[in-house]
Structure formats: C-alpha cells, structure tokens
Amino acid sequence: METESLYNLLQLPKQVDLPAEEAPPQGEKKKYLSPTSRKDPKFEELQKVLMEWINGMLLPEHIVVRSLEEDMFDGLILHHLFQKLAALKLEVEEIALTAASQRRKLAVVLEAANRSLQVEETQAKWSVDTIFNKDLLATLHLLVALATRFQPSLQLPPSVQVEVITIESTKSGLKSEKSVEQITEGSTDKDRPSKDVFDELFKLAPEKVDAVKEFADGVILLLLIGQLEGFFLHLKEFHLTPSSPAEMLHNVTLALELLKDEGLLSYPVSPEGLTRRLWPADIVNKDAKSTLRVLYSLFCKHKLNAGVDGSPCGAPS
C-alpha cells in the first residue's frame, strides 16, 4: 500500500503531518487514533480533567501541562507526578537534556510506576517507546491508571472509548485493522455520586457564596482555625500579607494540613467526603465550593461542641 492509501485509510487530509516514515517498519504494528475519536467531546473532556488534576498536583513545583500529547514524553512531568502520588523519591537525574538521557529517565519512572500499579511491562498499555514517541493513547492509559490507583475520588468521564486503527507493515504492503479501545470504565447508578448539596446552594443563592473567595490567600482561614482550635500560629509559620501565588499556596497548604491533623477533613460534607478533588490550589484559585466545604467542616465540629443541638451536622440549608 502506498503513502496515498495510508492517508485515505486514516481519513486524514493530505496536509496532516503524517509522513511515510511514520509507517511501522516491516513486520511491526503501529496504532493510530481515528480523527473522529480525537474530536469526541468525552475524549476531549478526559484530557481536560487529567490536565487539571496534574496541574493542581504540581502547582507547588510551578509545572504547567498544556498538552498531554506534547508535554509528557520526556519523563520530567511524570517523574514529579509519580513522586508526589506515591510519596517516594526516585533516584534519577532531575533535568535530562538529551534524548538518550530522557529515555533513561522515562524508563526509570515507568518501571517504578508499573511496580506500584502491579502491572507487568508486557501487559501494560504503555511503554517507554510509546510514551517517548508522544503516543496520546498510551499516555492516557497510563494517566488513567495512576489516577485510579492514587486518586480514586477523581471524577473521570465514564465509558470513554476510541476507535483505533492498527497498521501492520508486511512484505505485500500495509494492512489495517479497526478496533475500539476502552480508556475509562463505565459507571453504574451505584457508582454515581449523590446530589451535592453545595451544587444546590450555588443554584439557589449564588450571591451568598462570593464572600468565601476572601479566603483564597489562606490568611483568614489560618486565623480562624487557630481561634477555633485554640492554638497560636507564629507569624514566621505563614505569610500574613502574601504577595505571590506561591505564598498564598503555602498558607492554604498549611491550613489544610492543620485541618487534617485535627481530624476535620473526615467530616462528611459531601457525598464523597471533603477530600474529593480538594487541593490547596482549588482554594487559591478562588474555587468557592471547595472553600465552602472547608468552612462547613469547621462549622460542623464547633456547632456540635457548642451544644447548639445534639444531632449530627447534616446538609447545609
């Protein structure tokens, strides 16, 4: 099969960057995502959710992902992400400048990730070659596996599947085969989250929630926690007048750590618990719902302690 036929097979216009040398060597196979799958709204939403998750996790490192296809291949972001998720340090160079050193670094990261995921290299839907060659499908399989393992509360779009075209190079030419590949699992009514009372609050009284954005720099939140929990925070521990996002993030991170230490993050203020996709970056970015969850957790505990009533703190009204 000639190059012209390869373009026709993939249903791609001629101007798309798919040179003949991208066809697999003889005796090997190569997967391509169909153009319709790339444009599928659920497929695009999955990428968006994963990028927001990664950027939230790596905000303290000032790392920003703009494209899963272009930014993940060299192992740098995967290195930082996996260390953060698994809470361990990999013995690998921080900055890899050459292609050879990038592949070595990526190999170390993937080996450690496979161990944590309990996936054999031969069974994994990703490899050093596919990730390094910017294979979006392989990258998504890896990120979904990491999210499912380390951040199960992350709400991924369910039942995301794509059409895959496998090209095999043989002596007689290129052979093709179409198949459907599942990226995320489907959801059932049992798995579907219950209605979130905070969503209802936003609908019924949106004008009442803007005030919580004043907690974005963490200062008022820290002072409130100290006052309610009865301890003094030394000024050297936090930034009283934060002048940068990094200083704001430090304050909010400290506040959430204090809440966790005091057992406050266990209060069931949402169907999935307060820890559902709650990162310091959410509050710094003035996410009103995340801030409300934190404040409501404090309210629940101290309302009960004050003896206002004897019943557990229920849904906010």
Short mmCIF file of C-alpha atoms in Angstrom, two decimals, residues 15-122:
data_model
loop_
_atom_site.label_atom_id
_atom_site.label_comp_id
_atom_site.label_asym_id
_atom_site.label_seq_id
_atom_site.Cartn_x
_atom_site.Cartn_y
_atom_site.Cartn_z
CA GLN A 15 -1.81 18.30 4.74
CA VAL A 16 -1.86 16.47 8.09
CA ASP A 17 1.67 15.79 9.30
CA LEU A 18 1.83 12.03 8.76
CA PRO A 19 4.97 11.38 6.70
CA ALA A 20 5.64 7.99 5.12
CA GLU A 21 8.47 7.29 7.58
CA GLU A 22 5.88 7.15 10.37
CA ALA A 23 4.55 3.91 8.92
CA PRO A 24 5.78 0.97 11.03
CA PRO A 25 8.88 -0.99 9.97
CA GLN A 26 8.24 -4.25 8.18
CA GLY A 27 6.86 -6.93 10.48
CA GLU A 28 5.73 -4.41 13.12
CA LYS A 29 2.44 -2.75 14.01
CA LYS A 30 1.55 0.81 14.89
CA LYS A 31 -1.65 2.27 16.35
CA TYR A 32 -3.32 5.47 15.22
CA LEU A 33 -6.26 7.26 16.81
CA SER A 34 -9.02 7.89 14.30
CA PRO A 35 -9.72 11.60 13.62
CA THR A 36 -13.34 11.24 14.80
CA SER A 37 -12.19 9.88 18.17
CA ARG A 38 -9.80 12.79 18.66
CA LYS A 39 -12.72 15.19 18.26
CA ASP A 40 -15.08 13.26 20.51
CA PRO A 41 -16.30 15.55 23.38
CA LYS A 42 -15.83 12.84 26.02
CA PHE A 43 -12.29 12.19 24.80
CA GLU A 44 -11.51 15.91 24.99
CA GLU A 45 -13.11 16.16 28.43
CA LEU A 46 -10.95 13.31 29.71
CA GLN A 47 -7.81 15.15 28.63
CA LYS A 48 -9.05 18.34 30.29
CA VAL A 49 -9.80 16.61 33.60
CA LEU A 50 -6.40 14.90 33.63
CA MET A 51 -4.56 18.13 32.84
CA GLU A 52 -6.39 19.99 35.62
CA TRP A 53 -5.53 17.17 38.01
CA ILE A 54 -1.84 17.16 37.09
CA ASN A 55 -1.59 20.96 37.21
CA GLY A 56 -3.26 21.02 40.62
CA MET A 57 -0.92 18.36 41.96
CA LEU A 58 2.21 20.05 40.59
CA LEU A 59 1.30 23.68 41.24
CA PRO A 60 3.85 23.95 44.10
CA GLU A 61 6.57 22.91 41.60
CA HIS A 62 5.37 25.60 39.17
CA ILE A 63 4.84 22.95 36.50
CA VAL A 64 2.07 23.53 33.97
CA VAL A 65 0.83 20.97 31.43
CA ARG A 66 -0.81 22.41 28.34
CA SER A 67 -0.87 19.30 26.16
CA LEU A 68 -0.80 15.67 27.27
CA GLU A 69 0.46 14.74 23.83
CA GLU A 70 3.41 17.14 23.80
CA ASP A 71 4.37 17.66 27.45
CA MET A 72 4.58 14.16 28.94
CA PHE A 73 7.03 12.32 26.71
CA ASP A 74 10.40 13.16 28.30
CA GLY A 75 9.64 11.86 31.78
CA LEU A 76 10.02 15.20 33.59
CA ILE A 77 6.36 15.71 34.49
CA LEU A 78 5.74 12.00 35.03
CA HIS A 79 8.72 12.00 37.41
CA HIS A 80 7.31 14.80 39.55
CA LEU A 81 3.75 13.48 39.39
CA PHE A 82 4.62 9.92 40.38
CA GLN A 83 6.85 11.04 43.27
CA LYS A 84 4.01 13.21 44.55
CA LEU A 85 1.41 10.47 44.23
CA ALA A 86 3.50 7.61 45.61
CA ALA A 87 5.26 9.74 48.25
CA LEU A 88 8.69 8.38 47.36
CA LYS A 89 11.84 9.68 45.74
CA LEU A 90 13.25 8.18 42.56
CA GLU A 91 16.99 8.07 42.06
CA VAL A 92 17.04 9.73 38.66
CA GLU A 93 18.51 12.93 37.28
CA GLU A 94 16.26 15.94 37.71
CA ILE A 95 16.96 17.52 34.32
CA ALA A 96 17.55 15.35 31.25
CA LEU A 97 18.62 17.35 28.21
CA THR A 98 19.49 14.75 25.59
CA ALA A 99 17.10 12.27 24.01
CA ALA A 100 19.11 9.35 25.40
CA SER A 101 19.01 10.70 28.96
CA GLN A 102 15.30 11.48 28.65
CA ARG A 103 14.57 7.90 27.61
CA ARG A 104 16.64 6.56 30.52
CA LYS A 105 14.76 8.78 32.94
CA LEU A 106 11.41 7.80 31.47
CA ALA A 107 12.35 4.11 31.77
CA VAL A 108 13.11 4.51 35.50
CA VAL A 109 9.83 6.34 36.13
CA LEU A 110 7.73 3.80 34.21
CA GLU A 111 9.43 0.88 35.93
CA ALA A 112 8.55 2.35 39.33
CA ALA A 113 5.02 3.20 38.19
CA ASN A 114 4.44 -0.33 36.90
CA ARG A 115 5.56 -1.75 40.24
CA SER A 116 3.14 0.47 42.13
CA LEU A 117 0.34 -0.33 39.71
CA GLN A 118 1.24 -4.04 39.89
CA VAL A 119 1.33 -4.21 36.11
CA GLU A 120 3.79 -6.36 34.21
CA GLU A 121 5.68 -4.50 31.49
CA THR A 122 4.38 -6.93 28.86
#
